[in-house]
Amino acid sequence: MRLFDLHCDTLSRCLETGEPLERNSGQLDLERGKGFPWIQAFACFLDAEDRGEAALEKFLSMRRLLLDTAGRCPGLTLWEGEEPEAGVCSALLTVEGGQALAGRLENVERFARWGVRLLTLVWNGDNELGSGACDGMNRGLTSFGRECLRELERCGITADISHLNDQGIGDVFTLSARPVVASHSNLRSVHGHPRNLTEEQFRQLVRQGGLCGLNYYPLFVSGEADCGPEALRRHLERMLELGGENCVALGSDFDGAGMPSFLRGLEGIGALYGHVAKWYGFLLADRLFYQNAFDFFARGKAARALPSRSCQGD
C-alpha cells in the first residue's frame, strides 16, 4: 500500500496539546505511518475567528512545528515531488482558511516561498475571501478573494474549494485557469450535507483534471455518529460512476473530525485499503490511495510553486 492523504489537522492539534508529531494521542502520528510509503498534506488550520496578524502568526507557528520536527526527526521530510520512501513521511504544507493571509495580497507570494502548495479558501465561516458552506451567507468570492485566486495561480499554490459555499465554488470554476482541488469533500447526492459537493461540482473537477479527497467524517458520509466501510463505498461508487477514476483521492480529515470506529485513526488505513482493493481491485485502489494525488502534484497538473525558502520569515 502507498498513501497520499490530502488533508489532516494534526499540526493544529499538536500545537494546542503540546504533543509531538512523532507520537501522540490523536488520530495521526509519524510512528503509525512507518509501514508504508506515505505523503501527507499537513494543513495549518485557522478558525473562523482567527484574523489579521494573529492569523498569520498562528500559521507560522504551525509551519515552524512542521519544520522543527523535520529537522530533528529522520521519519519526516518535506516533499519535493519525489517518490516517498517506506518508513518516512513526506510532508506537503497546506493552509486551511484564507484568513491566514491577514487580508494582504502580497502574502500569497510569501506563502509560496514558504512552501505552501494548497490553500483552502475558507473554513466554515466567512473571511476576507468568501463564505463557508455552513454559514448561510448567500454570496460568492469577494473582490479580494478573486484577486487572491489569480495570485494563487501565479504563485503556484492550488486553490482548495472544500468548505466553500456553492456560489464561491461557482466563482472558482469560472475564474480558474488551472485545475483546483476539493481536499476533503464527499457527494451531496449520497448524503445531503452542505459541506459535500453537488454532482455537477464533482463533474467539473473531473472535466478540469482536479482532485476530490474522500472525507471519512461520519457526519459527512452518512449523517450518523458512526459509519461502516459500506457507507464510504456509496460515495466512492457514485464518484466513479461520474467519471472520477482519475479524480478521486483521500482526504481523511484526521485530527479535524471524528472518525468511523472501523478506522479510528491512521492505524486503520490498511483495513480501508483492503476493502477498496476487494471492491475494485488493487490497481484502482492504488490510484485512489496514491497515484491520482501524486500525478496531480508531482507531474504537472498543479501549478508549479515559486522556489521555496527554508527560513521561517522572508
PDB file of C-alpha atoms in Angstrom:
ATOM      1  CA  MET A   1       0.000   0.000   0.000  1.00  0.00           C
ATOM      2  CA  ARG A   2       1.101   3.550  -0.853  1.00  0.00           C
ATOM      3  CA  LEU A   3      -0.687   6.535   0.691  1.00  0.00           C
ATOM      4  CA  PHE A   4      -1.170  10.164  -0.334  1.00  0.00           C
ATOM      5  CA  ASP A   5      -3.621  11.906   2.001  1.00  0.00           C
ATOM      6  CA  LEU A   6      -4.796  15.402   1.100  1.00  0.00           C
ATOM      7  CA  HIS A   7      -5.895  16.679   4.496  1.00  0.00           C
ATOM      8  CA  CYS A   8      -5.239  16.354   8.216  1.00  0.00           C
ATOM      9  CA  ASP A   9      -5.369  18.885  11.080  1.00  0.00           C
ATOM     10  CA  THR A  10      -2.618  17.284  13.148  1.00  0.00           C
ATOM     11  CA  LEU A  11      -0.409  20.389  13.236  1.00  0.00           C
ATOM     12  CA  SER A  12      -3.064  22.499  14.947  1.00  0.00           C
ATOM     13  CA  ARG A  13      -3.897  19.691  17.384  1.00  0.00           C
ATOM     14  CA  CYS A  14      -0.235  19.230  18.308  1.00  0.00           C
ATOM     15  CA  LEU A  15       0.167  22.982  18.726  1.00  0.00           C
ATOM     16  CA  GLU A  16      -2.799  23.057  21.117  1.00  0.00           C
ATOM     17  CA  THR A  17      -1.907  19.940  23.136  1.00  0.00           C
ATOM     18  CA  GLY A  18       1.874  20.251  23.123  1.00  0.00           C
ATOM     19  CA  GLU A  19       2.172  16.670  21.880  1.00  0.00           C
ATOM     20  CA  PRO A  20       4.789  15.900  19.213  1.00  0.00           C
ATOM     21  CA  LEU A  21       4.149  14.800  15.636  1.00  0.00           C
ATOM     22  CA  GLU A  22       6.319  11.745  16.207  1.00  0.00           C
ATOM     23  CA  ARG A  23       3.871  10.089  18.621  1.00  0.00           C
ATOM     24  CA  ASN A  24       0.690  11.493  20.129  1.00  0.00           C
ATOM     25  CA  SER A  25      -2.792  10.582  21.377  1.00  0.00           C
ATOM     26  CA  GLY A  26      -4.589  11.926  18.298  1.00  0.00           C
ATOM     27  CA  GLN A  27      -5.562  10.187  15.069  1.00  0.00           C
ATOM     28  CA  LEU A  28      -2.263  10.555  13.178  1.00  0.00           C
ATOM     29  CA  ASP A  29       1.413  10.484  14.041  1.00  0.00           C
ATOM     30  CA  LEU A  30       4.651   9.528  12.347  1.00  0.00           C
ATOM     31  CA  GLU A  31       5.061   6.307  14.318  1.00  0.00           C
ATOM     32  CA  ARG A  32       1.826   4.870  12.912  1.00  0.00           C
ATOM     33  CA  GLY A  33       2.859   5.580   9.325  1.00  0.00           C
ATOM     34  CA  LYS A  34       6.179   3.725   9.328  1.00  0.00           C
ATOM     35  CA  GLY A  35       4.904   0.682   7.477  1.00  0.00           C
ATOM     36  CA  PHE A  36       4.277   2.180   4.036  1.00  0.00           C
ATOM     37  CA  PRO A  37       5.396   4.921   1.595  1.00  0.00           C
ATOM     38  CA  TRP A  38       3.385   7.967   2.654  1.00  0.00           C
ATOM     39  CA  ILE A  39       2.834  11.545   1.511  1.00  0.00           C
ATOM     40  CA  GLN A  40       0.733  13.615   3.911  1.00  0.00           C
ATOM     41  CA  ALA A  41      -0.718  17.075   3.355  1.00  0.00           C
ATOM     42  CA  PHE A  42      -0.449  18.809   6.735  1.00  0.00           C
ATOM     43  CA  ALA A  43      -2.959  21.647   6.930  1.00  0.00           C
ATOM     44  CA  CYS A  44      -2.310  24.725   9.026  1.00  0.00           C
ATOM     45  CA  PHE A  45      -5.865  25.155  10.338  1.00  0.00           C
ATOM     46  CA  LEU A  46      -7.260  28.614  11.087  1.00  0.00           C
ATOM     47  CA  ASP A  47     -10.523  29.016  12.982  1.00  0.00           C
ATOM     48  CA  ALA A  48     -13.104  31.416  11.531  1.00  0.00           C
ATOM     49  CA  GLU A  49     -12.354  33.856  14.370  1.00  0.00           C
ATOM     50  CA  ASP A  50      -8.627  33.983  13.596  1.00  0.00           C
ATOM     51  CA  ARG A  51      -7.995  37.216  11.696  1.00  0.00           C
ATOM     52  CA  GLY A  52      -5.285  39.693  10.787  1.00  0.00           C
ATOM     53  CA  GLU A  53      -1.718  39.363  12.041  1.00  0.00           C
ATOM     54  CA  ALA A  54      -2.812  36.871  14.710  1.00  0.00           C
ATOM     55  CA  ALA A  55      -3.987  34.510  11.961  1.00  0.00           C
ATOM     56  CA  LEU A  56      -0.692  34.871  10.099  1.00  0.00           C
ATOM     57  CA  GLU A  57       1.294  34.209  13.270  1.00  0.00           C
ATOM     58  CA  LYS A  58      -0.776  31.116  14.001  1.00  0.00           C
ATOM     59  CA  PHE A  59       0.038  29.770  10.535  1.00  0.00           C
ATOM     60  CA  LEU A  60       3.732  30.482  11.080  1.00  0.00           C
ATOM     61  CA  SER A  61       3.654  28.650  14.427  1.00  0.00           C
ATOM     62  CA  MET A  62       2.277  25.517  12.755  1.00  0.00           C
ATOM     63  CA  ARG A  63       4.794  25.791   9.928  1.00  0.00           C
ATOM     64  CA  ARG A  64       7.615  26.059  12.489  1.00  0.00           C
ATOM     65  CA  LEU A  65       6.316  22.945  14.223  1.00  0.00           C
ATOM     66  CA  LEU A  66       6.492  21.010  10.951  1.00  0.00           C
ATOM     67  CA  LEU A  67       9.960  22.319  10.046  1.00  0.00           C
ATOM     68  CA  ASP A  68      11.362  21.762  13.541  1.00  0.00           C
ATOM     69  CA  THR A  69      10.096  18.180  13.528  1.00  0.00           C
ATOM     70  CA  ALA A  70      11.598  17.539  10.090  1.00  0.00           C
ATOM     71  CA  GLY A  71      14.893  18.962  11.321  1.00  0.00           C
ATOM     72  CA  ARG A  72      15.200  16.577  14.248  1.00  0.00           C
ATOM     73  CA  CYS A  73      13.269  13.506  13.112  1.00  0.00           C
ATOM     74  CA  PRO A  74      14.511  11.175  10.324  1.00  0.00           C
ATOM     75  CA  GLY A  75      10.937   9.903   9.916  1.00  0.00           C
ATOM     76  CA  LEU A  76       9.720  13.215   8.426  1.00  0.00           C
ATOM     77  CA  THR A  77      10.870  15.067   5.323  1.00  0.00           C
ATOM     78  CA  LEU A  78       9.435  17.910   3.248  1.00  0.00           C
ATOM     79  CA  TRP A  79       8.110  16.526  -0.023  1.00  0.00           C
ATOM     80  CA  GLU A  80       9.585  17.934  -3.242  1.00  0.00           C
ATOM     81  CA  GLY A  81       7.937  15.707  -5.835  1.00  0.00           C
ATOM     82  CA  GLU A  82       9.941  12.501  -5.456  1.00  0.00           C
ATOM     83  CA  GLU A  83       8.556   9.026  -4.748  1.00  0.00           C
ATOM     84  CA  PRO A  84       8.269   8.593  -0.962  1.00  0.00           C
ATOM     85  CA  GLU A  85      10.379   6.124   0.991  1.00  0.00           C
ATOM     86  CA  ALA A  86       8.823   3.445   3.184  1.00  0.00           C
ATOM     87  CA  GLY A  87       9.106   4.432   6.831  1.00  0.00           C
ATOM     88  CA  VAL A  88       9.405   8.161   6.098  1.00  0.00           C
ATOM     89  CA  CYS A  89       6.509  10.615   5.953  1.00  0.00           C
ATOM     90  CA  SER A  90       6.872  13.104   3.095  1.00  0.00           C
ATOM     91  CA  ALA A  91       5.056  16.272   4.177  1.00  0.00           C
ATOM     92  CA  LEU A  92       3.144  18.676   1.932  1.00  0.00           C
ATOM     93  CA  LEU A  93       2.430  22.042   3.602  1.00  0.00           C
ATOM     94  CA  THR A  94      -1.124  23.365   3.132  1.00  0.00           C
ATOM     95  CA  VAL A  95      -3.351  26.016   4.738  1.00  0.00           C
ATOM     96  CA  GLU A  96      -6.996  25.661   5.786  1.00  0.00           C
ATOM     97  CA  GLY A  97      -8.518  29.143   5.884  1.00  0.00           C
ATOM     98  CA  GLY A  98      -7.565  32.083   3.690  1.00  0.00           C
ATOM     99  CA  GLN A  99      -7.680  34.382   6.723  1.00  0.00           C
ATOM    100  CA  ALA A 100      -4.082  33.213   7.274  1.00  0.00           C
ATOM    101  CA  LEU A 101      -3.170  35.756   4.586  1.00  0.00           C
ATOM    102  CA  ALA A 102      -4.147  38.519   7.033  1.00  0.00           C
ATOM    103  CA  GLY A 103      -6.043  40.309   4.264  1.00  0.00           C
ATOM    104  CA  ARG A 104      -2.853  41.132   2.342  1.00  0.00           C
ATOM    105  CA  LEU A 105      -2.412  40.022  -1.266  1.00  0.00           C
ATOM    106  CA  GLU A 106       1.386  40.150  -1.036  1.00  0.00           C
ATOM    107  CA  ASN A 107       1.269  37.323   1.490  1.00  0.00           C
ATOM    108  CA  VAL A 108       0.270  34.877  -1.256  1.00  0.00           C
ATOM    109  CA  GLU A 109       3.750  35.098  -2.753  1.00  0.00           C
ATOM    110  CA  ARG A 110       5.292  34.813   0.708  1.00  0.00           C
ATOM    111  CA  PHE A 111       3.261  31.636   1.329  1.00  0.00           C
ATOM    112  CA  ALA A 112       4.547  30.175  -1.941  1.00  0.00           C
ATOM    113  CA  ARG A 113       8.136  30.917  -0.949  1.00  0.00           C
ATOM    114  CA  TRP A 114       7.447  29.349   2.469  1.00  0.00           C
ATOM    115  CA  GLY A 115       6.458  26.094   0.742  1.00  0.00           C
ATOM    116  CA  VAL A 116       2.644  26.211   0.799  1.00  0.00           C
ATOM    117  CA  ARG A 117       1.224  24.107  -2.050  1.00  0.00           C
ATOM    118  CA  LEU A 118      -2.538  24.192  -1.358  1.00  0.00           C
ATOM    119  CA  LEU A 119      -4.833  26.756   0.255  1.00  0.00           C
ATOM    120  CA  THR A 120      -8.400  26.036   1.403  1.00  0.00           C
ATOM    121  CA  LEU A 121     -10.021  29.396   0.711  1.00  0.00           C
ATOM    122  CA  VAL A 122     -12.441  29.430   3.659  1.00  0.00           C
ATOM    123  CA  TRP A 123     -13.370  27.306   6.641  1.00  0.00           C
ATOM    124  CA  ASN A 124     -16.946  27.072   7.970  1.00  0.00           C
ATOM    125  CA  GLY A 125     -17.478  30.792   8.425  1.00  0.00           C
ATOM    126  CA  ASP A 126     -16.795  33.757   6.192  1.00  0.00           C
ATOM    127  CA  ASN A 127     -13.460  35.509   5.777  1.00  0.00           C
ATOM    128  CA  GLU A 128     -11.877  38.131   3.530  1.00  0.00           C
ATOM    129  CA  LEU A 129     -12.032  35.773   0.522  1.00  0.00           C
ATOM    130  CA  GLY A 130     -15.566  34.382   0.678  1.00  0.00           C
ATOM    131  CA  SER A 131     -18.105  32.394   2.689  1.00  0.00           C
ATOM    132  CA  GLY A 132     -18.253  28.861   4.015  1.00  0.00           C
ATOM    133  CA  ALA A 133     -20.801  26.215   3.132  1.00  0.00           C
ATOM    134  CA  CYS A 134     -22.336  26.281   6.606  1.00  0.00           C
ATOM    135  CA  ASP A 135     -22.561  29.992   7.449  1.00  0.00           C
ATOM    136  CA  GLY A 136     -25.741  30.790   5.495  1.00  0.00           C
ATOM    137  CA  MET A 137     -24.198  33.660   3.525  1.00  0.00           C
ATOM    138  CA  ASN A 138     -25.602  33.886   0.005  1.00  0.00           C
ATOM    139  CA  ARG A 139     -22.541  35.335  -1.690  1.00  0.00           C
ATOM    140  CA  GLY A 140     -19.626  34.150  -3.775  1.00  0.00           C
ATOM    141  CA  LEU A 141     -15.995  35.206  -3.677  1.00  0.00           C
ATOM    142  CA  THR A 142     -15.279  38.728  -2.542  1.00  0.00           C
ATOM    143  CA  SER A 143     -13.278  41.056  -4.791  1.00  0.00           C
ATOM    144  CA  PHE A 144     -10.259  40.267  -2.603  1.00  0.00           C
ATOM    145  CA  GLY A 145     -10.987  36.552  -2.979  1.00  0.00           C
ATOM    146  CA  ARG A 146     -10.971  36.915  -6.762  1.00  0.00           C
ATOM    147  CA  GLU A 147      -7.641  38.743  -6.615  1.00  0.00           C
ATOM    148  CA  CYS A 148      -6.248  36.026  -4.358  1.00  0.00           C
ATOM    149  CA  LEU A 149      -7.373  33.282  -6.724  1.00  0.00           C
ATOM    150  CA  ARG A 150      -5.438  34.875  -9.589  1.00  0.00           C
ATOM    151  CA  GLU A 151      -2.399  35.392  -7.358  1.00  0.00           C
ATOM    152  CA  LEU A 152      -2.523  31.811  -6.082  1.00  0.00           C
ATOM    153  CA  GLU A 153      -2.335  30.578  -9.667  1.00  0.00           C
ATOM    154  CA  ARG A 154       0.516  32.954 -10.500  1.00  0.00           C
ATOM    155  CA  CYS A 155       2.491  31.796  -7.481  1.00  0.00           C
ATOM    156  CA  GLY A 156       1.832  28.085  -7.931  1.00  0.00           C
ATOM    157  CA  ILE A 157      -0.487  27.435  -4.980  1.00  0.00           C
ATOM    158  CA  THR A 158      -3.512  25.260  -5.786  1.00  0.00           C
ATOM    159  CA  ALA A 159      -6.918  26.551  -4.658  1.00  0.00           C
ATOM    160  CA  ASP A 160      -8.973  24.210  -2.470  1.00  0.00           C
ATOM    161  CA  ILE A 161     -12.788  24.521  -2.610  1.00  0.00           C
ATOM    162  CA  SER A 162     -13.629  22.292   0.379  1.00  0.00           C
ATOM    163  CA  HIS A 163     -15.723  24.305   2.891  1.00  0.00           C
ATOM    164  CA  LEU A 164     -16.588  26.967   0.265  1.00  0.00           C
ATOM    165  CA  ASN A 165     -20.271  27.657  -0.408  1.00  0.00           C
ATOM    166  CA  ASP A 166     -21.898  26.890  -3.765  1.00  0.00           C
ATOM    167  CA  GLN A 167     -21.696  30.475  -5.014  1.00  0.00           C
ATOM    168  CA  GLY A 168     -17.996  30.623  -4.225  1.00  0.00           C
ATOM    169  CA  ILE A 169     -17.330  27.255  -5.845  1.00  0.00           C
ATOM    170  CA  GLY A 170     -19.078  28.503  -8.976  1.00  0.00           C
ATOM    171  CA  ASP A 171     -16.860  31.588  -8.996  1.00  0.00           C
ATOM    172  CA  VAL A 172     -13.719  29.468  -8.624  1.00  0.00           C
ATOM    173  CA  PHE A 173     -14.678  27.255 -11.557  1.00  0.00           C
ATOM    174  CA  THR A 174     -15.490  30.302 -13.690  1.00  0.00           C
ATOM    175  CA  LEU A 175     -12.306  32.194 -12.873  1.00  0.00           C
ATOM    176  CA  SER A 176      -9.701  29.432 -12.529  1.00  0.00           C
ATOM    177  CA  ALA A 177      -7.250  28.867 -15.335  1.00  0.00           C
ATOM    178  CA  ARG A 178      -5.805  25.770 -13.633  1.00  0.00           C
ATOM    179  CA  PRO A 179      -7.331  22.666 -12.009  1.00  0.00           C
ATOM    180  CA  VAL A 180      -8.435  23.011  -8.387  1.00  0.00           C
ATOM    181  CA  VAL A 181      -8.910  20.562  -5.521  1.00  0.00           C
ATOM    182  CA  ALA A 182     -11.627  19.668  -3.020  1.00  0.00           C
ATOM    183  CA  SER A 183      -9.233  18.239  -0.450  1.00  0.00           C
ATOM    184  CA  HIS A 184     -11.790  16.637   1.908  1.00  0.00           C
ATOM    185  CA  SER A 185     -15.323  16.537   0.477  1.00  0.00           C
ATOM    186  CA  ASN A 186     -17.942  13.888  -0.324  1.00  0.00           C
ATOM    187  CA  LEU A 187     -21.072  13.839  -2.528  1.00  0.00           C
ATOM    188  CA  ARG A 188     -24.292  15.617  -1.591  1.00  0.00           C
ATOM    189  CA  SER A 189     -26.359  13.235  -3.731  1.00  0.00           C
ATOM    190  CA  VAL A 190     -25.280  10.367  -1.445  1.00  0.00           C
ATOM    191  CA  HIS A 191     -25.691  12.324   1.786  1.00  0.00           C
ATOM    192  CA  GLY A 192     -27.195  15.783   1.673  1.00  0.00           C
ATOM    193  CA  HIS A 193     -24.843  17.758   3.897  1.00  0.00           C
ATOM    194  CA  PRO A 194     -23.968  21.243   2.562  1.00  0.00           C
ATOM    195  CA  ARG A 195     -20.260  20.508   3.085  1.00  0.00           C
ATOM    196  CA  ASN A 196     -20.491  17.847   0.378  1.00  0.00           C
ATOM    197  CA  LEU A 197     -20.201  18.614  -3.341  1.00  0.00           C
ATOM    198  CA  THR A 198     -23.054  18.518  -5.806  1.00  0.00           C
ATOM    199  CA  GLU A 199     -22.692  16.089  -8.667  1.00  0.00           C
ATOM    200  CA  GLU A 200     -22.196  18.956 -11.111  1.00  0.00           C
ATOM    201  CA  GLN A 201     -19.387  20.366  -8.965  1.00  0.00           C
ATOM    202  CA  PHE A 202     -17.743  16.937  -8.898  1.00  0.00           C
ATOM    203  CA  ARG A 203     -18.155  16.592 -12.678  1.00  0.00           C
ATOM    204  CA  GLN A 204     -16.444  19.952 -13.105  1.00  0.00           C
ATOM    205  CA  LEU A 205     -13.479  18.715 -11.058  1.00  0.00           C
ATOM    206  CA  VAL A 206     -13.311  15.686 -13.350  1.00  0.00           C
ATOM    207  CA  ARG A 207     -13.518  17.827 -16.507  1.00  0.00           C
ATOM    208  CA  GLN A 208     -10.735  20.166 -15.450  1.00  0.00           C
ATOM    209  CA  GLY A 209      -8.416  17.447 -14.110  1.00  0.00           C
ATOM    210  CA  GLY A 210      -8.769  18.308 -10.427  1.00  0.00           C
ATOM    211  CA  LEU A 211      -8.922  16.159  -7.308  1.00  0.00           C
ATOM    212  CA  CYS A 212     -11.558  15.271  -4.730  1.00  0.00           C
ATOM    213  CA  GLY A 213     -10.385  13.780  -1.427  1.00  0.00           C
ATOM    214  CA  LEU A 214     -12.811  11.341   0.199  1.00  0.00           C
ATOM    215  CA  ASN A 215     -13.640  12.550   3.730  1.00  0.00           C
ATOM    216  CA  TYR A 216     -14.095   9.877   6.457  1.00  0.00           C
ATOM    217  CA  TYR A 217     -16.135  12.012   8.913  1.00  0.00           C
ATOM    218  CA  PRO A 218     -19.394  10.057   9.541  1.00  0.00           C
ATOM    219  CA  LEU A 219     -21.487  13.235   9.654  1.00  0.00           C
ATOM    220  CA  PHE A 220     -20.496  13.937   6.040  1.00  0.00           C
ATOM    221  CA  VAL A 221     -20.596  10.289   4.995  1.00  0.00           C
ATOM    222  CA  SER A 222     -23.995   9.234   6.341  1.00  0.00           C
ATOM    223  CA  GLY A 223     -25.225  11.822   8.842  1.00  0.00           C
ATOM    224  CA  GLU A 224     -24.813   9.313  11.689  1.00  0.00           C
ATOM    225  CA  ALA A 225     -22.442   9.291  14.640  1.00  0.00           C
ATOM    226  CA  ASP A 226     -20.649   6.293  13.160  1.00  0.00           C
ATOM    227  CA  CYS A 227     -20.493   4.525   9.808  1.00  0.00           C
ATOM    228  CA  GLY A 228     -19.032   1.395   8.289  1.00  0.00           C
ATOM    229  CA  PRO A 229     -16.993   0.912   5.126  1.00  0.00           C
ATOM    230  CA  GLU A 230     -20.112   0.358   3.007  1.00  0.00           C
ATOM    231  CA  ALA A 231     -21.250   3.925   3.748  1.00  0.00           C
ATOM    232  CA  LEU A 232     -17.948   5.248   2.373  1.00  0.00           C
ATOM    233  CA  ARG A 233     -18.322   2.907  -0.579  1.00  0.00           C
ATOM    234  CA  ARG A 234     -21.613   4.580  -1.602  1.00  0.00           C
ATOM    235  CA  HIS A 235     -19.785   7.911  -2.080  1.00  0.00           C
ATOM    236  CA  LEU A 236     -16.888   6.254  -3.838  1.00  0.00           C
ATOM    237  CA  GLU A 237     -19.151   4.207  -6.099  1.00  0.00           C
ATOM    238  CA  ARG A 238     -21.061   7.277  -7.263  1.00  0.00           C
ATOM    239  CA  MET A 239     -17.849   9.255  -7.774  1.00  0.00           C
ATOM    240  CA  LEU A 240     -16.564   6.504 -10.040  1.00  0.00           C
ATOM    241  CA  GLU A 241     -19.885   6.411 -11.927  1.00  0.00           C
ATOM    242  CA  LEU A 242     -19.422  10.154 -12.542  1.00  0.00           C
ATOM    243  CA  GLY A 243     -16.043   9.548 -14.181  1.00  0.00           C
ATOM    244  CA  GLY A 244     -13.833  10.050 -11.133  1.00  0.00           C
ATOM    245  CA  GLU A 245     -11.350   7.230 -11.657  1.00  0.00           C
ATOM    246  CA  ASN A 246      -8.503   9.738 -12.077  1.00  0.00           C
ATOM    247  CA  CYS A 247     -10.027  12.384  -9.808  1.00  0.00           C
ATOM    248  CA  VAL A 248     -10.779  10.634  -6.521  1.00  0.00           C
ATOM    249  CA  ALA A 249      -8.134  10.690  -3.796  1.00  0.00           C
ATOM    250  CA  LEU A 250      -8.163  10.538   0.007  1.00  0.00           C
ATOM    251  CA  GLY A 251      -8.886  13.470   2.313  1.00  0.00           C
ATOM    252  CA  SER A 252      -9.168  11.790   5.684  1.00  0.00           C
ATOM    253  CA  ASP A 253      -9.680  14.854   7.938  1.00  0.00           C
ATOM    254  CA  PHE A 254      -7.627  13.084  10.622  1.00  0.00           C
ATOM    255  CA  ASP A 255      -7.436  15.187  13.801  1.00  0.00           C
ATOM    256  CA  GLY A 256     -10.051  17.551  12.382  1.00  0.00           C
ATOM    257  CA  ALA A 257     -13.160  15.402  12.777  1.00  0.00           C
ATOM    258  CA  GLY A 258     -14.457  12.242  14.420  1.00  0.00           C
ATOM    259  CA  MET A 259     -13.536   9.044  12.605  1.00  0.00           C
ATOM    260  CA  PRO A 260     -15.584   5.880  11.963  1.00  0.00           C
ATOM    261  CA  SER A 261     -14.978   3.195  14.574  1.00  0.00           C
ATOM    262  CA  PHE A 262     -13.553   0.822  11.951  1.00  0.00           C
ATOM    263  CA  LEU A 263     -10.836   3.407  11.158  1.00  0.00           C
ATOM    264  CA  ARG A 264     -10.217   5.369  14.394  1.00  0.00           C
ATOM    265  CA  GLY A 265      -7.012   6.840  13.022  1.00  0.00           C
ATOM    266  CA  LEU A 266      -4.114   6.246  10.664  1.00  0.00           C
ATOM    267  CA  GLU A 267      -3.692   2.757  12.098  1.00  0.00           C
ATOM    268  CA  GLY A 268      -6.949   1.773  10.365  1.00  0.00           C
ATOM    269  CA  ILE A 269      -5.957   2.867   6.870  1.00  0.00           C
ATOM    270  CA  GLY A 270      -4.774  -0.606   5.910  1.00  0.00           C
ATOM    271  CA  ALA A 271      -8.231  -2.012   6.618  1.00  0.00           C
ATOM    272  CA  LEU A 272      -9.804   0.628   4.379  1.00  0.00           C
ATOM    273  CA  TYR A 273      -7.307  -0.190   1.629  1.00  0.00           C
ATOM    274  CA  GLY A 274      -8.260  -3.857   1.952  1.00  0.00           C
ATOM    275  CA  HIS A 275     -11.938  -3.033   1.481  1.00  0.00           C
ATOM    276  CA  VAL A 276     -11.299  -0.826  -1.575  1.00  0.00           C
ATOM    277  CA  ALA A 277      -8.988  -3.413  -3.154  1.00  0.00           C
ATOM    278  CA  LYS A 278     -11.657  -6.083  -2.624  1.00  0.00           C
ATOM    279  CA  TRP A 279     -14.356  -3.901  -4.220  1.00  0.00           C
ATOM    280  CA  TYR A 280     -12.365  -2.550  -7.177  1.00  0.00           C
ATOM    281  CA  GLY A 281      -9.033  -4.374  -7.414  1.00  0.00           C
ATOM    282  CA  PHE A 282      -5.515  -3.352  -6.417  1.00  0.00           C
ATOM    283  CA  LEU A 283      -4.794  -1.178  -9.467  1.00  0.00           C
ATOM    284  CA  LEU A 284      -7.741   1.139  -8.837  1.00  0.00           C
ATOM    285  CA  ALA A 285      -7.128   1.080  -5.082  1.00  0.00           C
ATOM    286  CA  ASP A 286      -3.588   2.344  -5.741  1.00  0.00           C
ATOM    287  CA  ARG A 287      -4.931   5.128  -7.950  1.00  0.00           C
ATOM    288  CA  LEU A 288      -7.351   6.290  -5.249  1.00  0.00           C
ATOM    289  CA  PHE A 289      -4.971   5.900  -2.324  1.00  0.00           C
ATOM    290  CA  TYR A 290      -1.893   7.367  -4.001  1.00  0.00           C
ATOM    291  CA  GLN A 291      -1.409   7.751  -7.741  1.00  0.00           C
ATOM    292  CA  ASN A 292      -4.101  10.319  -8.563  1.00  0.00           C
ATOM    293  CA  ALA A 293      -2.825  12.783  -5.967  1.00  0.00           C
ATOM    294  CA  PHE A 294       0.813  12.058  -6.824  1.00  0.00           C
ATOM    295  CA  ASP A 295       0.161  12.676 -10.520  1.00  0.00           C
ATOM    296  CA  PHE A 296      -1.596  15.950  -9.756  1.00  0.00           C
ATOM    297  CA  PHE A 297       1.124  17.462  -7.573  1.00  0.00           C
ATOM    298  CA  ALA A 298       4.269  15.829  -8.948  1.00  0.00           C
ATOM    299  CA  ARG A 299       3.555  15.568 -12.660  1.00  0.00           C
ATOM    300  CA  GLY A 300       2.360  18.967 -13.714  1.00  0.00           C
ATOM    301  CA  LYS A 301      -1.406  19.188 -13.168  1.00  0.00           C
ATOM    302  CA  ALA A 302      -0.933  21.504 -10.215  1.00  0.00           C
ATOM    303  CA  ALA A 303       0.642  24.912 -10.662  1.00  0.00           C
ATOM    304  CA  ARG A 304       4.385  24.972 -10.006  1.00  0.00           C
ATOM    305  CA  ALA A 305       5.157  26.854  -6.829  1.00  0.00           C
ATOM    306  CA  LEU A 306       7.739  29.604  -6.632  1.00  0.00           C
ATOM    307  CA  PRO A 307      11.125  28.488  -5.271  1.00  0.00           C
ATOM    308  CA  SER A 308      10.746  27.888  -1.549  1.00  0.00           C
ATOM    309  CA  ARG A 309      12.987  29.184   1.193  1.00  0.00           C
ATOM    310  CA  SER A 310      13.941  27.183   4.229  1.00  0.00           C
ATOM    311  CA  CYS A 311      13.923  30.213   6.508  1.00  0.00           C
ATOM    312  CA  GLN A 312      10.841  30.912   8.622  1.00  0.00           C
ATOM    313  CA  GLY A 313      10.462  34.518   7.603  1.00  0.00           C
ATOM    314  CA  ASP A 314      11.278  36.447   4.444  1.00  0.00           C
TER     315      ASP A 314
END
